[in-house]
Short mmCIF file of C-alpha atoms and ligand atoms in Angstrom, two decimals:
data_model
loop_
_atom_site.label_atom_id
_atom_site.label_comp_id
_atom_site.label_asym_id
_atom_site.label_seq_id
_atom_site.Cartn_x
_atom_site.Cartn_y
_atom_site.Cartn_z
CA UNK A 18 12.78 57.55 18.83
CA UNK A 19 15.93 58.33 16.63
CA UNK A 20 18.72 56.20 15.79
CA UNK A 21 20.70 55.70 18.86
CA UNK A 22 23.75 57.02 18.09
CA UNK A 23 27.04 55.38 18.25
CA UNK A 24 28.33 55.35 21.65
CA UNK A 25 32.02 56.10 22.77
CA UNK A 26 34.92 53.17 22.42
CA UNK A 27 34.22 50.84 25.68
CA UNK A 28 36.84 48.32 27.46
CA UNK A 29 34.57 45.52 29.07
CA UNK A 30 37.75 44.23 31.50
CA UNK A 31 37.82 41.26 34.23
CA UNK A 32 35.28 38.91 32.18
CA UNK A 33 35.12 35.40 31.62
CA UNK A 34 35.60 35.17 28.02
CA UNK A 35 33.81 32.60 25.66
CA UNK A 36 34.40 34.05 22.18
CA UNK A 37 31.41 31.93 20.24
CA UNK A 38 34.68 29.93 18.42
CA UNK A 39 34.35 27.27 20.96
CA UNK A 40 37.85 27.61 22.34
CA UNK A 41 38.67 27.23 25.68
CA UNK A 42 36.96 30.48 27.97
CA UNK A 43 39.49 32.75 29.14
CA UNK A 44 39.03 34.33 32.72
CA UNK A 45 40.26 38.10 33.61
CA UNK A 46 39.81 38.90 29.53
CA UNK A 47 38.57 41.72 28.20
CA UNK A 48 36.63 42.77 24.60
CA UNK A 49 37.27 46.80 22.93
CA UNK A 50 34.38 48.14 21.07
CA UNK A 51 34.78 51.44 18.70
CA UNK A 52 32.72 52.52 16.68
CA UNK A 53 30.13 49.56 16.39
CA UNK A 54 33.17 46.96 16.30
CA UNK A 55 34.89 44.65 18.06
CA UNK A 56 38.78 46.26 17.78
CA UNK A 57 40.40 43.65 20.00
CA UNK A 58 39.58 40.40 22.57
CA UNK A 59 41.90 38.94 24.66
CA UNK A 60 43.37 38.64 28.40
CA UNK A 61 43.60 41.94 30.74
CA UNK A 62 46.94 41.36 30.84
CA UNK A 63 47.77 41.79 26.68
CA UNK A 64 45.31 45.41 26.96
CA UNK A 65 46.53 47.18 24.28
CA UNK A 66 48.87 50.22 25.94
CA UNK A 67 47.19 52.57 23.84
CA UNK A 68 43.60 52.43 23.77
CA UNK A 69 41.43 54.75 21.56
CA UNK A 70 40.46 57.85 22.92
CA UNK A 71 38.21 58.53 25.52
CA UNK A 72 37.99 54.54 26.23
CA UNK A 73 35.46 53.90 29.14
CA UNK A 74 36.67 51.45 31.04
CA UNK A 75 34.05 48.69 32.64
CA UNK A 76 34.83 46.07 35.05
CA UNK A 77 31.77 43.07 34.01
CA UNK A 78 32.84 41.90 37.96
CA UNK A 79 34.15 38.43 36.48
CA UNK A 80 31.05 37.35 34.63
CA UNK A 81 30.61 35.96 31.59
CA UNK A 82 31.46 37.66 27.97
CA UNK A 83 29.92 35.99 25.23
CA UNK A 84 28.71 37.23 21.42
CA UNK A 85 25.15 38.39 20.83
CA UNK A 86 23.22 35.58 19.98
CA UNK A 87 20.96 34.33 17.09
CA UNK A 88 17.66 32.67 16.95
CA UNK A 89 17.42 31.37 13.07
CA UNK A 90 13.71 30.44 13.94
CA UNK A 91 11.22 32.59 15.37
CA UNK A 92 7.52 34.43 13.94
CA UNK A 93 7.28 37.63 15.26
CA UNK A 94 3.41 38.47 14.36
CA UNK A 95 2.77 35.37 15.94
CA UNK A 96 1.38 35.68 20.30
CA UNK A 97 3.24 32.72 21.74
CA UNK A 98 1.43 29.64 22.96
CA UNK A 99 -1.25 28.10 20.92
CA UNK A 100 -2.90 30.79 18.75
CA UNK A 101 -6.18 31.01 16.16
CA UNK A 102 -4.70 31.30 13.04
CA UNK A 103 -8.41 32.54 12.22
CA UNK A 104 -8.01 35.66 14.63
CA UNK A 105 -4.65 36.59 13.35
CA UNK A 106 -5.58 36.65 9.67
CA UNK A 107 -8.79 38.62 10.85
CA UNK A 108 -6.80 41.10 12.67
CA UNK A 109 -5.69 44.06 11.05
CA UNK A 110 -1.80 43.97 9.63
CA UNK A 111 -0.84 47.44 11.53
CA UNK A 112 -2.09 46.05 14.83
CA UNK A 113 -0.27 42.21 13.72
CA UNK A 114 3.05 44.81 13.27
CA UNK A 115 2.54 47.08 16.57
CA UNK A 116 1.86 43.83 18.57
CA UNK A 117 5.22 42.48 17.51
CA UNK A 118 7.30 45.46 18.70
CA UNK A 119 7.53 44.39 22.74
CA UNK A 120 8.27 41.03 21.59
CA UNK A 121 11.60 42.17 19.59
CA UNK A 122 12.19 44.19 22.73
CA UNK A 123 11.69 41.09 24.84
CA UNK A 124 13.82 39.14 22.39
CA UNK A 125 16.50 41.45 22.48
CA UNK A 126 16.44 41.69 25.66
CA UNK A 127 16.89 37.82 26.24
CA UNK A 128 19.94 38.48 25.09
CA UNK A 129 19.51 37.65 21.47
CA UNK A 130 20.57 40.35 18.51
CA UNK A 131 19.95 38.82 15.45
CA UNK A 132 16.92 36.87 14.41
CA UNK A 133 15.67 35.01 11.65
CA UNK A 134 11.99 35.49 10.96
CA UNK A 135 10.59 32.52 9.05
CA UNK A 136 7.31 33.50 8.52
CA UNK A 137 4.79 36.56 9.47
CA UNK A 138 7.41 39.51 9.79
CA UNK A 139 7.88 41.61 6.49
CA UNK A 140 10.05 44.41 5.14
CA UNK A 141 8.90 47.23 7.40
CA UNK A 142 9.62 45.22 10.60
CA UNK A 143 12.82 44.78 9.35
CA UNK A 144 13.14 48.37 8.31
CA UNK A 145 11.93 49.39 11.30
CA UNK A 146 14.51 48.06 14.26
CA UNK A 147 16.85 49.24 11.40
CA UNK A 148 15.65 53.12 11.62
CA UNK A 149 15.76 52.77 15.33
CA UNK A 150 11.73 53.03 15.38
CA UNK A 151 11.72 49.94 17.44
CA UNK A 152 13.78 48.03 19.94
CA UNK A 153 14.30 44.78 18.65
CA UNK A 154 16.96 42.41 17.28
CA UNK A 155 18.47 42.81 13.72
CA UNK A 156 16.08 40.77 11.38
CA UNK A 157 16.38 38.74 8.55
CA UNK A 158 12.84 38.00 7.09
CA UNK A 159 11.26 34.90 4.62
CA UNK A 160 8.02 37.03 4.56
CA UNK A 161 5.90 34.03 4.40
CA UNK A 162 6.24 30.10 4.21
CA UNK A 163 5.57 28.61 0.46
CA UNK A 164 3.15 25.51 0.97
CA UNK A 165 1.14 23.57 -1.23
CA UNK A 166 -2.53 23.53 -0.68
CA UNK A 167 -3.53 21.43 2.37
CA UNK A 168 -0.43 21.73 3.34
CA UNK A 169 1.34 22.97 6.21
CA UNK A 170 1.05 26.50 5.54
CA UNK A 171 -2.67 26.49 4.37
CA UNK A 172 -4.78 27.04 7.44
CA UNK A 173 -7.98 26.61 5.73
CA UNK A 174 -10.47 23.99 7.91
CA UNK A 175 -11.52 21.56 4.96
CA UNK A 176 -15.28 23.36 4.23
CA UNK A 177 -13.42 26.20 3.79
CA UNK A 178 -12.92 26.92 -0.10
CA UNK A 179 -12.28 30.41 -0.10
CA UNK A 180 -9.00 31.26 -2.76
CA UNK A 181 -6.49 33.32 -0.89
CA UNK A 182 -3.59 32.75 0.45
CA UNK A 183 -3.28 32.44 4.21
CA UNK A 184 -1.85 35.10 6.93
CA UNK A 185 1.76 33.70 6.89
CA UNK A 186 1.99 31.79 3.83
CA UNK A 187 1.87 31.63 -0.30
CA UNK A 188 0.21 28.65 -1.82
CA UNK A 189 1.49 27.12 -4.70
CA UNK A 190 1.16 23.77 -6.79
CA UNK A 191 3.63 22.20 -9.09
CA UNK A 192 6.87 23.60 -10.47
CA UNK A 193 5.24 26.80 -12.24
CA UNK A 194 3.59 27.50 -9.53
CA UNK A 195 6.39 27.25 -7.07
CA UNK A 196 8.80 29.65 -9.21
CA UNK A 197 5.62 32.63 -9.26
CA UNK A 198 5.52 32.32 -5.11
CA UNK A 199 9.41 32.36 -4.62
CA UNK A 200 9.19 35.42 -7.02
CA UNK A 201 6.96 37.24 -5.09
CA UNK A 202 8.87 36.65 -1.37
CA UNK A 203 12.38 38.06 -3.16
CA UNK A 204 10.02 41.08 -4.49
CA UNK A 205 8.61 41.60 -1.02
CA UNK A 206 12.46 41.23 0.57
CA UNK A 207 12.88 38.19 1.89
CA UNK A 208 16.14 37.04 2.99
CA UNK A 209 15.89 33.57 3.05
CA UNK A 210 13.02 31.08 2.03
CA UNK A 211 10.88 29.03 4.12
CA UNK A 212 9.10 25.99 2.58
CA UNK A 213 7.02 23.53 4.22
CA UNK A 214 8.30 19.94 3.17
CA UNK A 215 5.93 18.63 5.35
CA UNK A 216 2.31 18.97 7.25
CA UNK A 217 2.48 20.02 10.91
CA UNK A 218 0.92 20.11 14.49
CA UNK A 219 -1.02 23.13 13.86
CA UNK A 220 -2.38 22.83 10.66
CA UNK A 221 -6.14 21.87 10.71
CA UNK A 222 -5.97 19.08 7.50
CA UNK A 223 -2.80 17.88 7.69
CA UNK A 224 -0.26 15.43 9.49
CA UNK A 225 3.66 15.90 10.13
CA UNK A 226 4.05 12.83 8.24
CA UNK A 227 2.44 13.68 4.96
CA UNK A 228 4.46 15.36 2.05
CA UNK A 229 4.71 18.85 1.72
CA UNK A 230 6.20 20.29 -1.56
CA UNK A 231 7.93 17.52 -3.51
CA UNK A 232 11.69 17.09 -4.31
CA UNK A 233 11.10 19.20 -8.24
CA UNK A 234 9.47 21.85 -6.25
CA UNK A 235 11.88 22.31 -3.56
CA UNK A 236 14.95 22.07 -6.87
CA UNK A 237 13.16 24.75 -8.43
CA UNK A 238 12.36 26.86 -5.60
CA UNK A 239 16.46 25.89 -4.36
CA UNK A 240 17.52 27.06 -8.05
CA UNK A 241 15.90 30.44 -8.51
CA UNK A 242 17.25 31.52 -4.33
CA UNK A 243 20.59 30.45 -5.59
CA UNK A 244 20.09 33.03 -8.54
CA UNK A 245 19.16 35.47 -6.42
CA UNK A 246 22.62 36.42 -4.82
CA UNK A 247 22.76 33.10 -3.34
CA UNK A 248 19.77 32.85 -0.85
CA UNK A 249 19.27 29.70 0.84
CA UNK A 250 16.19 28.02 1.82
CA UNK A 251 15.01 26.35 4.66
CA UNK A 252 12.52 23.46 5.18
CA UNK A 253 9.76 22.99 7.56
CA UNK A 254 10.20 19.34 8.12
CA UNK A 255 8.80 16.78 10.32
CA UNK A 256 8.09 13.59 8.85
CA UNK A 257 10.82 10.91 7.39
CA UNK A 258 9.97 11.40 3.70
CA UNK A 259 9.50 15.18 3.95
CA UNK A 260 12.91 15.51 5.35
CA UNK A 261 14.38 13.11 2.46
CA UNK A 262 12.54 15.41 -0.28
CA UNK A 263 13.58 18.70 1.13
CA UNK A 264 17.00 17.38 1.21
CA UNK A 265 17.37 15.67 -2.24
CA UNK A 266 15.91 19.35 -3.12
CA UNK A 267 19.02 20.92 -1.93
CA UNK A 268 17.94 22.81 1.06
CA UNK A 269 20.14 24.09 3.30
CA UNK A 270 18.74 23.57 6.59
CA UNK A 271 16.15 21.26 8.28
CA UNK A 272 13.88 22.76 10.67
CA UNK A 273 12.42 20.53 13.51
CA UNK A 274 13.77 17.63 12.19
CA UNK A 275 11.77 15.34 14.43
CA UNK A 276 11.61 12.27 12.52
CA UNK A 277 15.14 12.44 10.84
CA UNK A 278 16.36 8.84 10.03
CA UNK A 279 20.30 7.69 9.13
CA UNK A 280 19.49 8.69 5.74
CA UNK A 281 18.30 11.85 6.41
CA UNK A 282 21.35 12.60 8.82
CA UNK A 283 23.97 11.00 6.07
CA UNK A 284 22.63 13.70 3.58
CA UNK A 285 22.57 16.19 6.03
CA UNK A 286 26.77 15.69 6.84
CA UNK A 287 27.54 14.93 3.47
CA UNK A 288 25.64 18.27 2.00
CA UNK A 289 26.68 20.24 5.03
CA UNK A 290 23.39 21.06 5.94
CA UNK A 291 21.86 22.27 9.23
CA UNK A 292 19.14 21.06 11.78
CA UNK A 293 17.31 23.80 13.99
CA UNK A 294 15.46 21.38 15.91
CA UNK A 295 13.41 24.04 17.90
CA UNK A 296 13.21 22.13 20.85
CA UNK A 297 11.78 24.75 22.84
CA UNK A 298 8.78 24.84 20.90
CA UNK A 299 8.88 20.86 21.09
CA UNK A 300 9.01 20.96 24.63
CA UNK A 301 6.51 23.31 25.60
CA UNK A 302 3.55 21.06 26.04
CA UNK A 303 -0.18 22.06 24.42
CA UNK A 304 -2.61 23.42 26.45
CA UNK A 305 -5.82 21.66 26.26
CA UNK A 306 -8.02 24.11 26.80
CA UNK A 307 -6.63 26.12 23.51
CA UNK A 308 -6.09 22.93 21.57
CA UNK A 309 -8.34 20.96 20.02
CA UNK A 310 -8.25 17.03 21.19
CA UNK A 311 -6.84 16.55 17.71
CA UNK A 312 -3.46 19.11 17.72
CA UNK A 313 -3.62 17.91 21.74
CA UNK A 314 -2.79 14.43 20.53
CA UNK A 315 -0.80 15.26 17.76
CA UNK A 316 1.23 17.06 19.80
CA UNK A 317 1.87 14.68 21.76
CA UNK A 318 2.75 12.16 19.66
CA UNK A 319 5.23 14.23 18.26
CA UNK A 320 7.11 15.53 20.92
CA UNK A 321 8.29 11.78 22.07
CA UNK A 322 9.29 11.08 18.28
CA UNK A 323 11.59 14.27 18.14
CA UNK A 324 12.70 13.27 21.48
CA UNK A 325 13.94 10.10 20.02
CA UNK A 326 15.38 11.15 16.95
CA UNK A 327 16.93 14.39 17.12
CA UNK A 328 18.69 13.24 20.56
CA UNK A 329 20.40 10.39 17.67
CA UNK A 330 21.31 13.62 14.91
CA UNK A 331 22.85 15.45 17.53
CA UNK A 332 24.86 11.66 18.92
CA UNK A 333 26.01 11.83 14.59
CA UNK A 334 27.28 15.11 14.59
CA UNK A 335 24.99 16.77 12.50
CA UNK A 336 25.48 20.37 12.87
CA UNK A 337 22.87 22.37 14.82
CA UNK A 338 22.24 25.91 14.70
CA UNK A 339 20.03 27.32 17.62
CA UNK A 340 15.84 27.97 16.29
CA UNK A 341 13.14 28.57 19.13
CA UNK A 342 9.69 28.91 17.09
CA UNK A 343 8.87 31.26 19.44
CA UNK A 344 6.02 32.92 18.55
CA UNK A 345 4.59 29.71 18.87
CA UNK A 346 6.60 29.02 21.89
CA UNK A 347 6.60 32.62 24.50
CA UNK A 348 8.92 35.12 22.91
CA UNK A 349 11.51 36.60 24.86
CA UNK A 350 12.32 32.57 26.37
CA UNK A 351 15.04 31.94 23.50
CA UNK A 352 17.30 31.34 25.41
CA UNK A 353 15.96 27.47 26.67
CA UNK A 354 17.09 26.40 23.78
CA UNK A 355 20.96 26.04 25.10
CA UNK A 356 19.78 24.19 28.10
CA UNK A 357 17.50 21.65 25.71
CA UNK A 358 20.21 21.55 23.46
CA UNK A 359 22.66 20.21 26.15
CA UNK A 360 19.84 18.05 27.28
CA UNK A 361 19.61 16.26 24.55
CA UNK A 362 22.96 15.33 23.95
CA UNK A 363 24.90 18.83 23.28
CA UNK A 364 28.08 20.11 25.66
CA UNK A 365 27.59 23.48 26.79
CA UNK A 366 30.14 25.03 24.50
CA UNK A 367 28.59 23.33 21.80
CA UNK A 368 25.26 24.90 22.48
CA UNK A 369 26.43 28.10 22.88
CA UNK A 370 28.33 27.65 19.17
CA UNK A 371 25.14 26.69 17.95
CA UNK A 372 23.73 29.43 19.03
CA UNK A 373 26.16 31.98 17.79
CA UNK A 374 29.17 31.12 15.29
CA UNK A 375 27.29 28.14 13.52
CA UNK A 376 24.05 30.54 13.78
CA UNK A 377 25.84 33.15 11.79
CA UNK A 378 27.36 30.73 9.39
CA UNK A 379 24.08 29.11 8.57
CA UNK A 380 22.46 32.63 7.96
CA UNK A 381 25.16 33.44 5.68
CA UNK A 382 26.50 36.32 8.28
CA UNK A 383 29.87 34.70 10.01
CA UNK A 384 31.74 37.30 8.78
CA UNK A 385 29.99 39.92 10.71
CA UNK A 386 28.52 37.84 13.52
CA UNK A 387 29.09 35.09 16.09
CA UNK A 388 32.19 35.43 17.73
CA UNK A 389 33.71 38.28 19.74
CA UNK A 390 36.94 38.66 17.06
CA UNK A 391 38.58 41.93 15.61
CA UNK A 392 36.05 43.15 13.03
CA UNK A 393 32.85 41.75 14.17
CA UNK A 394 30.19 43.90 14.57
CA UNK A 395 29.90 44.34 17.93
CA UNK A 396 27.18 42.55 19.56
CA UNK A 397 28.08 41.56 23.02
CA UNK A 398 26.56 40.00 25.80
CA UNK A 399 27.53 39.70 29.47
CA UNK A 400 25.87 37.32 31.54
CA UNK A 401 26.07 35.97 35.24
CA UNK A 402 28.30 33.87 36.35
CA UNK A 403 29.65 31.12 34.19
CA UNK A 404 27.41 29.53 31.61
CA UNK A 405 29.19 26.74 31.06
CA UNK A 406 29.01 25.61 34.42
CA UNK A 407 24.90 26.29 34.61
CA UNK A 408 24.07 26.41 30.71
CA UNK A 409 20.11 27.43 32.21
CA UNK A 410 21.18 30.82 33.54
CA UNK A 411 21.39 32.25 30.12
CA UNK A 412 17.38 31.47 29.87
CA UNK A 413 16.95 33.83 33.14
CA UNK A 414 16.30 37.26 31.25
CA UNK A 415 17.71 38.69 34.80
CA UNK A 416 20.82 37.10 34.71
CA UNK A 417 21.43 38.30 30.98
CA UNK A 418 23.21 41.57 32.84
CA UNK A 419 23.84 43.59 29.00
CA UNK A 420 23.04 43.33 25.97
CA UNK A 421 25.07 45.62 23.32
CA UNK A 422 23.83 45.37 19.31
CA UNK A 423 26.49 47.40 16.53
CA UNK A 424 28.07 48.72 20.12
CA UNK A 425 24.49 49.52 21.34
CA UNK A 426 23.80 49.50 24.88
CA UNK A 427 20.06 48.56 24.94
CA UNK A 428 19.98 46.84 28.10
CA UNK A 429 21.95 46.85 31.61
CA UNK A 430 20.68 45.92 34.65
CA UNK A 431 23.70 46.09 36.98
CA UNK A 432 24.27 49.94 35.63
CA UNK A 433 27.64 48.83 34.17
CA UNK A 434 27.69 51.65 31.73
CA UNK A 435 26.34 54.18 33.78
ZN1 ZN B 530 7.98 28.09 12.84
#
């Protein structure tokens, strides 16, 4: 498949308009798109009289206009639902990458055009929606999560001594140590950083309370990003401590977050810093016959104390950009997230700014993405009906009716365009 190519200008007229700024939605509005861009938003009634030429016209029937959205959390070599970390490093990288190309589809599709990869996707998948070789949202990759040994990134079971590093992660111990791995991500591309600041569910020797990388680690790892045009980078977190270390470190967002105390949060809004609480992945329960009785309980345990706590960051104000883990929860389901998000404490409009403008800002892209404003790239979605009325349509792939990516039609069910 070649690049699609850049399609002619298009008026999407009689929408409800929510613009991803969180102002108020506008009914009978209407978005112009040339040449990848968003030219103009704004009521039907203040059209411009002169539109570009050969403007098609399309009447969205009075539903909903809203910006592509972004998932700043998801692993694309990763199945969805609870997988063998033993299979997938046993299973050959090309098949890893060909598996992943429905689920960018699917993802896409779901209505979301931008997604940060935090572990498992590299360069060429990347690359690769990028050439138009595959259907999938615009990426931005880590490459693979830094860890220390026995940490949350090293799947080894505790016999195991074998010296290599993981399917989806870089090892490293101690300051020295650290600076080598976050070397060799920015060599292989990465975008952003992932670190685990603390042990997880899935990880066979470790708990979500203990320590992952320590607060010089993270500094050092935080430093050398910065020095490489300003990359940020992002914390697995679960536990208390871990949460305090990777923010003393100066990391930029929190991910999970589950047992973030009033310390944690008053660093969090004094630093500016985000929480992607991935409550999708929280709430999708473990399936005991995959799970050992050990993750089953962990699990467990875990989703009532991120229950508890992120419900109180949210009540604070922390700011929340939208994460799903999917690839460990089902890709192409992003779009729960909105309706968990309200359920635990968010408005509608709030959710849906968390999943686009605050998205964008916390990936470093707001100037190009998250809100349907002159000079965005244009990445539109219209969806049924009004979402802030019903915030769980948006997670029905079928009532996410198009889905346009740099002016891109890759999806539209109704035949809007045709
Ligand atoms: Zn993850």
């Amino acid at each position: 498949m070649t690049k699609p190519a850049l399609s002619t200008p298009v008026l999407f007229h009689n929408g409800l308009l929510i613009d991803g700024t969180g102002g108020d939605p506008v009914a009978s509005s209407a978005v112009l798109v040339e040449d990848g861009v968003v030219r103009w938003a704004g009521p039907d009634a203040a059209i411009p009289a002169e539109l570009p030429q050969g403007t098609r016209r399309i009447d969205v029937r009075g539903n909903a206009i809203l910006p592509g959205f972004i998932d700043c959390h998801v692993h694309m070599v990763a199945p969805g639902g609870a997988f063998n970390h033993a299979a997938l490093a046993a299973m050959p990288k090309t098949l890893q990458t060909f598996l992943s190309a429905p689920r960018m589809k699917a993802t896409l599709e779901a209505g979301v055009t931008t997604v940060r990869d935090l572990a498992g996707a590299d360069a060429g998948h990347k690359k690769a929606v990028e050439q138009g070789l595959v259907v999938g949202p615009r990426l931005q990759i880590a490459v693979a999560m830094l860890s220390p040994t026995g940490g949350h990134g090293d799947m080894r079971m505790a016999e195991d001594n074998r010296d290599c590093d993981p399917a989806m992660s870089r090892l490293a111990d101690g300051v020295p140590e650290a600076r080598r791995a976050v070397r060799d991500v920015l060599r292989k591309g990465a975008d952003v950083i992932k670190i685990a600041a603390t042990g997880g569910v899935w990880s066979p020797t470790d708990q979500p309370d203990d320590d992952g990388f320590l607060e010089d680690e993270i500094r050092t790892i935080v430093d050398i990003a910065a020095g490489h045009r300003g990359k940020k980078v992002t914390a697995h977190a679960q536990g208390k401590d871990g949460i305090l270390n990777a923010l003393r470190g100066g990391c930029a967002s929190i991910e999970h977050g589950y047992e973030i105390t009033d310390e944690g949060i008053d660093l969090m809004l004094q630093n500016d810093v985000f929480l992607v609480p991935t409550l999708t992945t929280l709430n999708t329960d473990p399936d005991p016959t995959k799970a050992t009785s050990v993750q089953y309980a962990k699990k467990r345990h875990w989703q009532e104390v991120g229950r508890a706590h992120v419900r109180h960051a949210i009540e604070r104000g922390v700011r929340v950009a939208m994460g799903t883990d999917c690839g460990i929860a089902e890709h192409g389901t992003n779009m729960r997230e909105l309706a968990y998000l309200v359920e635990y404490g968010m408005t509608p409009m709030g959710a849906i700014k968390a999943g686009t403008s605050e998205a964008a800002e916390l990936i470093g892209l707001a100037d190009e993405l998250g809100t349907l404003e002159p000079g965005k790239r244009a990445d539109v979605v219209i969806a049924r009906g009004n979402p802030l009325e019903d915030i769980t349509s948006l997670s029905k792939p079928e009532n996410v009716l198009l889905v346009m990516k740099d002016g891109t039609t890759y999806k539209d069910l109704d035949g809007l365009t045709a």
